[in-house]
């Protein structure tokens, strides 16, 4: 359909208005990011719990009763995990603190001398207390500025701790109300969608929900499995901090290769300190644990549990997490992959519409056949509405 210049301008202005509204919403979200964390987490918990509540409703229970049962089950599950994991992690941290003097002695007696021998750098002279005092005196003004900055950071950190405590207190309350009123929230959002776009938006929302749910559930199972594999494997090979290192590596494994890389570095350092030197057997066993974990993740866990739910290249996943953290901090890192999954659904839809547009396909050529000539003499002309006016 050919539009008049006035209609094209009006259509452009309408689209520009939508873009301006989207930018305004994004700007407001960016401003409110520090206080949005408990609300976003509560919405995520409500979204995860809603299918269970719907199943209980289908069996004859009221919405409120189903919400209470699901909410209590979530609280019991989280409490049980904390009761099991916190004492284990506490013992690991105690072991870590007790190993600090041993690590310091190894660093001063073996680690730094070996490093100096291999690199030619004189590191030990900077460890001399007299030299450090002289350096501080010569940079007193800068040290004062650093102290001021550090104290400001400490005060902000104290405020951050208070904010985290408040957020933790708000989280269960917000999650309960969001879960109870989830269907009403969905209906209200659907009621403001233009009627001529409701079908398309509903299909996109349904596809995004399926992709997001499958990805989050699958990725969570992969993280738990890798955490158990790494923690059990490192503990079995004799690494004292194996449980803590394995859990950390599994927890951050949602970022491709970061979990394994971080775990290997931490495990190697812990093995060097524990053995007071290079224990080839222990280092080899640590390498075997992470190699087995990576093979299981690449060929068993991810293909069978997650599959290609998100459809993003690992580099794109890393970029999404880094961009989310840069723009919105901790909240952005939490939302990076879910937003990337939904964005991928929208991009697939946009690509499909683009492939169907005249911009991609161009005008459909009309085929003019001469009844006298043979098939090789078919003439193709790009003019659909008649012969060439020339």
mmCIF file of C-alpha atoms in Angstrom, residues 16-345:
data_model
loop_
_atom_site.group_PDB
_atom_site.id
_atom_site.type_symbol
_atom_site.label_atom_id
_atom_site.label_comp_id
_atom_site.label_asym_id
_atom_site.label_seq_id
_atom_site.Cartn_x
_atom_site.Cartn_y
_atom_site.Cartn_z
ATOM 1 C CA UNK A 16 8.696 8.350 17.200
ATOM 2 C CA UNK A 17 6.243 8.853 20.050
ATOM 3 C CA UNK A 18 6.474 5.176 20.995
ATOM 4 C CA UNK A 19 10.276 5.347 20.921
ATOM 5 C CA UNK A 20 10.221 8.442 23.142
ATOM 6 C CA UNK A 21 7.938 6.693 25.643
ATOM 7 C CA UNK A 22 10.218 3.626 25.692
ATOM 8 C CA UNK A 23 13.289 5.812 26.268
ATOM 9 C CA UNK A 24 11.505 7.668 29.072
ATOM 10 C CA UNK A 25 10.546 4.395 30.758
ATOM 11 C CA UNK A 26 14.122 3.139 30.455
ATOM 12 C CA UNK A 27 15.461 6.364 31.951
ATOM 13 C CA UNK A 28 13.069 6.119 34.917
ATOM 14 C CA UNK A 29 14.038 2.476 35.480
ATOM 15 C CA UNK A 30 17.713 3.466 35.419
ATOM 16 C CA UNK A 31 17.076 6.171 38.031
ATOM 17 C CA UNK A 32 15.103 3.810 40.274
ATOM 18 C CA UNK A 33 17.449 0.817 39.865
ATOM 19 C CA UNK A 34 18.874 1.052 43.429
ATOM 20 C CA UNK A 35 15.426 0.504 44.987
ATOM 21 C CA UNK A 36 13.948 -1.849 42.397
ATOM 22 C CA UNK A 37 15.884 -4.961 43.445
ATOM 23 C CA UNK A 38 13.368 -6.329 46.012
ATOM 24 C CA UNK A 39 10.442 -5.625 43.666
ATOM 25 C CA UNK A 40 12.099 -7.386 40.727
ATOM 26 C CA UNK A 41 13.102 -10.390 42.843
ATOM 27 C CA UNK A 42 9.597 -10.566 44.313
ATOM 28 C CA UNK A 43 8.094 -10.487 40.810
ATOM 29 C CA UNK A 44 10.464 -13.286 39.777
ATOM 30 C CA UNK A 45 9.419 -15.428 42.748
ATOM 31 C CA UNK A 46 5.749 -14.754 42.006
ATOM 32 C CA UNK A 47 6.261 -15.654 38.349
ATOM 33 C CA UNK A 48 7.965 -18.913 39.350
ATOM 34 C CA UNK A 49 5.269 -19.794 41.891
ATOM 35 C CA UNK A 50 2.208 -18.890 39.801
ATOM 36 C CA UNK A 51 2.081 -22.179 37.805
ATOM 37 C CA UNK A 52 2.034 -24.143 41.073
ATOM 38 C CA UNK A 53 -0.768 -21.972 42.455
ATOM 39 C CA UNK A 54 -2.730 -22.429 39.221
ATOM 40 C CA UNK A 55 -2.428 -26.217 39.562
ATOM 41 C CA UNK A 56 -3.702 -26.075 43.136
ATOM 42 C CA UNK A 57 -6.612 -23.893 41.985
ATOM 43 C CA UNK A 58 -7.428 -26.453 39.290
ATOM 44 C CA UNK A 59 -7.760 -29.057 42.057
ATOM 45 C CA UNK A 60 -10.381 -27.014 43.859
ATOM 46 C CA UNK A 61 -8.353 -24.909 46.305
ATOM 47 C CA UNK A 62 -8.917 -21.192 46.579
ATOM 48 C CA UNK A 63 -6.317 -18.755 45.286
ATOM 49 C CA UNK A 64 -5.414 -17.574 48.786
ATOM 50 C CA UNK A 65 -4.990 -21.128 50.091
ATOM 51 C CA UNK A 66 -2.819 -22.085 47.130
ATOM 52 C CA UNK A 67 -0.667 -18.977 47.574
ATOM 53 C CA UNK A 68 -0.157 -19.737 51.276
ATOM 54 C CA UNK A 69 0.830 -23.356 50.557
ATOM 55 C CA UNK A 70 3.271 -22.420 47.785
ATOM 56 C CA UNK A 71 4.709 -19.544 49.803
ATOM 57 C CA UNK A 72 5.237 -21.758 52.863
ATOM 58 C CA UNK A 73 6.877 -24.417 50.658
ATOM 59 C CA UNK A 74 9.272 -21.797 49.231
ATOM 60 C CA UNK A 75 10.165 -20.524 52.705
ATOM 61 C CA UNK A 76 10.760 -24.062 54.010
ATOM 62 C CA UNK A 77 12.917 -24.923 50.998
ATOM 63 C CA UNK A 78 15.074 -21.802 51.370
ATOM 64 C CA UNK A 79 15.335 -22.298 55.139
ATOM 65 C CA UNK A 80 16.338 -25.935 54.710
ATOM 66 C CA UNK A 81 19.046 -25.038 52.207
ATOM 67 C CA UNK A 82 20.399 -22.366 54.547
ATOM 68 C CA UNK A 83 20.429 -24.770 57.501
ATOM 69 C CA UNK A 84 22.431 -27.263 55.465
ATOM 70 C CA UNK A 85 24.774 -24.916 53.608
ATOM 71 C CA UNK A 86 25.515 -22.198 56.176
ATOM 72 C CA UNK A 87 27.291 -24.490 58.706
ATOM 73 C CA UNK A 88 29.299 -26.104 55.911
ATOM 74 C CA UNK A 89 30.324 -22.728 54.481
ATOM 75 C CA UNK A 90 31.109 -21.461 57.982
ATOM 76 C CA UNK A 91 33.540 -24.343 58.512
ATOM 77 C CA UNK A 92 35.149 -23.609 55.167
ATOM 78 C CA UNK A 93 35.564 -19.918 56.029
ATOM 79 C CA UNK A 94 37.076 -20.882 59.399
ATOM 80 C CA UNK A 95 39.547 -23.096 57.554
ATOM 81 C CA UNK A 96 40.329 -20.230 55.186
ATOM 82 C CA UNK A 97 40.969 -17.772 58.032
ATOM 83 C CA UNK A 98 43.171 -20.294 59.842
ATOM 84 C CA UNK A 99 45.206 -20.787 56.660
ATOM 85 C CA UNK A 100 46.001 -17.071 56.237
ATOM 86 C CA UNK A 101 49.204 -17.107 58.397
ATOM 87 C CA UNK A 102 50.328 -20.254 56.614
ATOM 88 C CA UNK A 103 49.634 -18.639 53.244
ATOM 89 C CA UNK A 104 51.530 -15.501 54.254
ATOM 90 C CA UNK A 105 54.546 -17.525 55.358
ATOM 91 C CA UNK A 106 54.559 -19.526 52.129
ATOM 92 C CA UNK A 107 54.235 -16.339 50.081
ATOM 93 C CA UNK A 108 57.169 -14.631 51.800
ATOM 94 C CA UNK A 109 59.440 -17.683 51.936
ATOM 95 C CA UNK A 110 58.712 -19.445 48.645
ATOM 96 C CA UNK A 111 56.131 -17.714 46.483
ATOM 97 C CA UNK A 112 57.721 -14.271 46.117
ATOM 98 C CA UNK A 113 61.337 -15.564 45.843
ATOM 99 C CA UNK A 114 60.227 -17.937 43.073
ATOM 100 C CA UNK A 115 58.415 -15.076 41.310
ATOM 101 C CA UNK A 116 61.487 -12.822 41.587
ATOM 102 C CA UNK A 117 63.702 -15.569 40.214
ATOM 103 C CA UNK A 118 61.470 -16.139 37.194
ATOM 104 C CA UNK A 119 60.725 -12.479 36.371
ATOM 105 C CA UNK A 120 63.736 -10.580 37.681
ATOM 106 C CA UNK A 121 61.485 -8.136 39.553
ATOM 107 C CA UNK A 122 62.458 -7.102 43.088
ATOM 108 C CA UNK A 123 59.252 -7.555 45.042
ATOM 109 C CA UNK A 124 60.681 -8.240 48.499
ATOM 110 C CA UNK A 125 62.135 -4.753 48.847
ATOM 111 C CA UNK A 126 58.626 -3.320 48.705
ATOM 112 C CA UNK A 127 57.673 -5.561 51.618
ATOM 113 C CA UNK A 128 60.217 -3.812 53.891
ATOM 114 C CA UNK A 129 58.262 -1.869 56.595
ATOM 115 C CA UNK A 130 60.761 1.029 56.581
ATOM 116 C CA UNK A 131 60.418 1.402 52.843
ATOM 117 C CA UNK A 132 56.619 1.359 53.079
ATOM 118 C CA UNK A 133 56.655 4.063 55.794
ATOM 119 C CA UNK A 134 58.971 6.224 53.694
ATOM 120 C CA UNK A 135 56.731 5.800 50.680
ATOM 121 C CA UNK A 136 53.657 6.846 52.692
ATOM 122 C CA UNK A 137 55.485 9.926 53.992
ATOM 123 C CA UNK A 138 56.477 10.971 50.490
ATOM 124 C CA UNK A 139 52.883 10.586 49.318
ATOM 125 C CA UNK A 140 51.164 11.922 52.420
ATOM 126 C CA UNK A 141 48.844 14.292 50.572
ATOM 127 C CA UNK A 142 47.691 11.603 48.191
ATOM 128 C CA UNK A 143 47.342 9.221 51.134
ATOM 129 C CA UNK A 144 45.111 11.734 52.896
ATOM 130 C CA UNK A 145 42.910 11.998 49.836
ATOM 131 C CA UNK A 146 42.786 8.233 49.589
ATOM 132 C CA UNK A 147 41.846 7.987 53.268
ATOM 133 C CA UNK A 148 39.002 10.441 52.726
ATOM 134 C CA UNK A 149 37.801 8.462 49.734
ATOM 135 C CA UNK A 150 38.106 5.202 51.655
ATOM 136 C CA UNK A 151 36.121 6.532 54.622
ATOM 137 C CA UNK A 152 33.437 7.757 52.254
ATOM 138 C CA UNK A 153 33.319 4.302 50.720
ATOM 139 C CA UNK A 154 33.044 2.723 54.183
ATOM 140 C CA UNK A 155 30.143 5.013 55.089
ATOM 141 C CA UNK A 156 28.410 4.216 51.812
ATOM 142 C CA UNK A 157 29.038 0.532 52.429
ATOM 143 C CA UNK A 158 27.331 0.839 55.818
ATOM 144 C CA UNK A 159 24.330 2.396 54.134
ATOM 145 C CA UNK A 160 24.415 -0.391 51.545
ATOM 146 C CA UNK A 161 24.280 -3.015 54.308
ATOM 147 C CA UNK A 162 21.222 -1.309 55.801
ATOM 148 C CA UNK A 163 19.620 -1.211 52.353
ATOM 149 C CA UNK A 164 20.240 -4.936 51.890
ATOM 150 C CA UNK A 165 18.672 -5.717 55.265
ATOM 151 C CA UNK A 166 15.584 -3.673 54.362
ATOM 152 C CA UNK A 167 15.375 -5.368 50.962
ATOM 153 C CA UNK A 168 15.556 -8.821 52.546
ATOM 154 C CA UNK A 169 12.755 -7.876 54.938
ATOM 155 C CA UNK A 170 10.596 -6.543 52.088
ATOM 156 C CA UNK A 171 11.199 -9.467 49.735
ATOM 157 C CA UNK A 172 8.849 -12.077 51.296
ATOM 158 C CA UNK A 173 6.096 -9.489 51.841
ATOM 159 C CA UNK A 174 6.236 -8.261 48.246
ATOM 160 C CA UNK A 175 6.486 -11.806 46.890
ATOM 161 C CA UNK A 176 3.356 -12.871 48.789
ATOM 162 C CA UNK A 177 1.235 -9.997 47.455
ATOM 163 C CA UNK A 178 2.541 -10.334 43.902
ATOM 164 C CA UNK A 179 1.825 -14.072 43.950
ATOM 165 C CA UNK A 180 -1.682 -13.557 45.335
ATOM 166 C CA UNK A 181 -2.604 -10.897 42.760
ATOM 167 C CA UNK A 182 -0.604 -12.261 39.812
ATOM 168 C CA UNK A 183 -3.599 -13.023 37.594
ATOM 169 C CA UNK A 184 -5.067 -9.567 38.264
ATOM 170 C CA UNK A 185 -1.757 -7.930 37.343
ATOM 171 C CA UNK A 186 -1.632 -9.851 34.064
ATOM 172 C CA UNK A 187 -5.229 -8.893 33.255
ATOM 173 C CA UNK A 188 -4.566 -5.214 33.951
ATOM 174 C CA UNK A 189 -1.516 -5.202 31.709
ATOM 175 C CA UNK A 190 -3.495 -6.947 28.956
ATOM 176 C CA UNK A 191 -6.342 -4.438 29.283
ATOM 177 C CA UNK A 192 -4.155 -1.505 28.194
ATOM 178 C CA UNK A 193 -2.774 -3.212 25.070
ATOM 179 C CA UNK A 194 -4.320 -1.887 21.814
ATOM 180 C CA UNK A 195 -6.921 -4.356 20.586
ATOM 181 C CA UNK A 196 -5.518 -4.553 17.058
ATOM 182 C CA UNK A 197 -2.153 -5.706 18.491
ATOM 183 C CA UNK A 198 -3.411 -7.964 21.289
ATOM 184 C CA UNK A 199 -2.971 -11.174 19.272
ATOM 185 C CA UNK A 200 0.627 -10.487 18.278
ATOM 186 C CA UNK A 201 1.627 -9.277 21.736
ATOM 187 C CA UNK A 202 -0.071 -12.253 23.403
ATOM 188 C CA UNK A 203 1.831 -14.684 21.177
ATOM 189 C CA UNK A 204 5.128 -12.911 21.864
ATOM 190 C CA UNK A 205 4.423 -12.860 25.607
ATOM 191 C CA UNK A 206 3.546 -16.562 25.592
ATOM 192 C CA UNK A 207 6.702 -17.469 23.657
ATOM 193 C CA UNK A 208 8.844 -15.269 25.924
ATOM 194 C CA UNK A 209 7.307 -16.884 28.993
ATOM 195 C CA UNK A 210 8.018 -20.393 27.675
ATOM 196 C CA UNK A 211 11.605 -19.563 26.696
ATOM 197 C CA UNK A 212 12.303 -17.717 29.933
ATOM 198 C CA UNK A 213 10.791 -20.397 32.150
ATOM 199 C CA UNK A 214 12.602 -23.254 30.448
ATOM 200 C CA UNK A 215 15.906 -21.391 30.454
ATOM 201 C CA UNK A 216 15.794 -20.283 34.101
ATOM 202 C CA UNK A 217 14.695 -23.684 35.390
ATOM 203 C CA UNK A 218 17.283 -25.449 33.266
ATOM 204 C CA UNK A 219 20.109 -23.062 34.118
ATOM 205 C CA UNK A 220 19.324 -23.322 37.825
ATOM 206 C CA UNK A 221 19.565 -27.118 37.657
ATOM 207 C CA UNK A 222 22.875 -26.859 35.768
ATOM 208 C CA UNK A 223 24.275 -24.454 38.385
ATOM 209 C CA UNK A 224 23.259 -26.776 41.223
ATOM 210 C CA UNK A 225 24.671 -29.827 39.441
ATOM 211 C CA UNK A 226 28.003 -28.133 38.704
ATOM 212 C CA UNK A 227 28.249 -26.819 42.263
ATOM 213 C CA UNK A 228 27.754 -30.347 43.615
ATOM 214 C CA UNK A 229 30.214 -31.840 41.103
ATOM 215 C CA UNK A 230 32.945 -29.291 41.789
ATOM 216 C CA UNK A 231 32.444 -29.265 45.581
ATOM 217 C CA UNK A 232 32.343 -33.062 45.888
ATOM 218 C CA UNK A 233 35.230 -33.586 43.478
ATOM 219 C CA UNK A 234 37.556 -31.036 45.085
ATOM 220 C CA UNK A 235 36.747 -32.352 48.552
ATOM 221 C CA UNK A 236 37.411 -35.952 47.489
ATOM 222 C CA UNK A 237 40.826 -35.109 46.020
ATOM 223 C CA UNK A 238 41.855 -33.612 49.362
ATOM 224 C CA UNK A 239 41.473 -29.847 48.882
ATOM 225 C CA UNK A 240 40.490 -28.395 52.257
ATOM 226 C CA UNK A 241 38.587 -25.451 50.742
ATOM 227 C CA UNK A 242 37.038 -27.626 48.041
ATOM 228 C CA UNK A 243 33.447 -27.206 49.230
ATOM 229 C CA UNK A 244 33.564 -23.400 49.243
ATOM 230 C CA UNK A 245 35.420 -23.139 45.929
ATOM 231 C CA UNK A 246 33.106 -25.654 44.259
ATOM 232 C CA UNK A 247 29.948 -23.859 45.373
ATOM 233 C CA UNK A 248 31.287 -20.496 44.167
ATOM 234 C CA UNK A 249 32.286 -21.972 40.798
ATOM 235 C CA UNK A 250 28.858 -23.545 40.370
ATOM 236 C CA UNK A 251 27.025 -20.389 41.428
ATOM 237 C CA UNK A 252 28.646 -18.215 38.749
ATOM 238 C CA UNK A 253 28.600 -20.872 36.033
ATOM 239 C CA UNK A 254 25.639 -19.137 34.351
ATOM 240 C CA UNK A 255 28.290 -16.888 32.756
ATOM 241 C CA UNK A 256 30.040 -19.084 30.163
ATOM 242 C CA UNK A 257 33.526 -20.205 31.220
ATOM 243 C CA UNK A 258 33.673 -17.736 34.143
ATOM 244 C CA UNK A 259 32.656 -20.299 36.751
ATOM 245 C CA UNK A 260 35.250 -22.859 35.671
ATOM 246 C CA UNK A 261 37.998 -20.244 35.207
ATOM 247 C CA UNK A 262 37.380 -18.674 38.613
ATOM 248 C CA UNK A 263 37.176 -22.076 40.255
ATOM 249 C CA UNK A 264 40.448 -23.271 38.694
ATOM 250 C CA UNK A 265 42.339 -20.139 39.773
ATOM 251 C CA UNK A 266 40.993 -20.333 43.334
ATOM 252 C CA UNK A 267 41.626 -24.084 43.558
ATOM 253 C CA UNK A 268 45.206 -23.797 42.259
ATOM 254 C CA UNK A 269 46.030 -21.028 44.748
ATOM 255 C CA UNK A 270 44.440 -23.031 47.578
ATOM 256 C CA UNK A 271 46.384 -26.146 46.537
ATOM 257 C CA UNK A 272 49.698 -24.247 46.445
ATOM 258 C CA UNK A 273 49.099 -22.792 49.908
ATOM 259 C CA UNK A 274 47.876 -26.087 51.350
ATOM 260 C CA UNK A 275 50.879 -28.033 50.031
ATOM 261 C CA UNK A 276 53.382 -25.258 50.899
ATOM 262 C CA UNK A 277 54.656 -25.533 47.357
ATOM 263 C CA UNK A 278 53.910 -27.311 44.108
ATOM 264 C CA UNK A 279 52.113 -30.625 44.663
ATOM 265 C CA UNK A 280 51.822 -31.998 41.147
ATOM 266 C CA UNK A 281 49.461 -34.787 42.179
ATOM 267 C CA UNK A 282 47.012 -32.403 43.873
ATOM 268 C CA UNK A 283 47.194 -29.899 41.002
ATOM 269 C CA UNK A 284 46.607 -32.686 38.486
ATOM 270 C CA UNK A 285 43.583 -33.940 40.419
ATOM 271 C CA UNK A 286 42.176 -30.396 40.603
ATOM 272 C CA UNK A 287 42.565 -30.132 36.837
ATOM 273 C CA UNK A 288 40.806 -33.475 36.372
ATOM 274 C CA UNK A 289 37.840 -32.322 38.501
ATOM 275 C CA UNK A 290 37.287 -29.176 36.446
ATOM 276 C CA UNK A 291 37.887 -30.989 33.155
ATOM 277 C CA UNK A 292 35.247 -33.581 34.032
ATOM 278 C CA UNK A 293 32.887 -30.799 35.145
ATOM 279 C CA UNK A 294 33.319 -28.895 31.880
ATOM 280 C CA UNK A 295 32.821 -32.033 29.783
ATOM 281 C CA UNK A 296 29.646 -32.911 31.684
ATOM 282 C CA UNK A 297 28.364 -29.346 31.324
ATOM 283 C CA UNK A 298 29.109 -29.137 27.592
ATOM 284 C CA UNK A 299 27.950 -32.592 26.481
ATOM 285 C CA UNK A 300 25.392 -33.722 29.075
ATOM 286 C CA UNK A 301 23.961 -31.048 31.395
ATOM 287 C CA UNK A 302 23.494 -28.058 29.092
ATOM 288 C CA UNK A 303 22.284 -29.986 25.984
ATOM 289 C CA UNK A 304 19.841 -32.170 27.940
ATOM 290 C CA UNK A 305 18.585 -29.708 30.575
ATOM 291 C CA UNK A 306 18.888 -26.248 29.015
ATOM 292 C CA UNK A 307 19.233 -27.016 25.325
ATOM 293 C CA UNK A 308 19.164 -23.951 23.097
ATOM 294 C CA UNK A 309 16.461 -22.173 25.060
ATOM 295 C CA UNK A 310 18.020 -18.719 24.981
ATOM 296 C CA UNK A 311 19.607 -18.968 21.543
ATOM 297 C CA UNK A 312 22.521 -16.637 22.352
ATOM 298 C CA UNK A 313 26.198 -17.089 21.596
ATOM 299 C CA UNK A 314 28.402 -17.346 24.731
ATOM 300 C CA UNK A 315 30.084 -14.038 23.811
ATOM 301 C CA UNK A 316 26.650 -12.387 23.686
ATOM 302 C CA UNK A 317 25.829 -13.842 27.117
ATOM 303 C CA UNK A 318 29.043 -12.425 28.598
ATOM 304 C CA UNK A 319 28.346 -9.037 27.014
ATOM 305 C CA UNK A 320 24.768 -9.043 28.313
ATOM 306 C CA UNK A 321 25.892 -9.716 31.894
ATOM 307 C CA UNK A 322 28.632 -7.061 31.733
ATOM 308 C CA UNK A 323 26.306 -4.502 30.147
ATOM 309 C CA UNK A 324 23.600 -5.181 32.717
ATOM 310 C CA UNK A 325 26.066 -4.741 35.562
ATOM 311 C CA UNK A 326 27.443 -1.529 34.066
ATOM 312 C CA UNK A 327 24.010 0.029 33.528
ATOM 313 C CA UNK A 328 22.045 -1.174 36.552
ATOM 314 C CA UNK A 329 24.558 -2.728 38.956
ATOM 315 C CA UNK A 330 23.648 -5.945 40.765
ATOM 316 C CA UNK A 331 20.042 -5.721 39.564
ATOM 317 C CA UNK A 332 21.259 -5.468 35.981
ATOM 318 C CA UNK A 333 23.407 -8.579 36.332
ATOM 319 C CA UNK A 334 20.422 -10.515 37.700
ATOM 320 C CA UNK A 335 18.197 -9.391 34.841
ATOM 321 C CA UNK A 336 20.777 -9.597 32.048
ATOM 322 C CA UNK A 337 20.041 -13.123 30.834
ATOM 323 C CA UNK A 338 16.232 -12.993 31.261
ATOM 324 C CA UNK A 339 16.148 -9.700 29.344
ATOM 325 C CA UNK A 340 18.452 -11.194 26.713
ATOM 326 C CA UNK A 341 16.135 -14.205 26.346
ATOM 327 C CA UNK A 342 13.065 -12.013 25.853
ATOM 328 C CA UNK A 343 14.973 -9.668 23.537
ATOM 329 C CA UNK A 344 15.971 -12.650 21.420
ATOM 330 C CA UNK A 345 12.299 -13.588 20.990
#
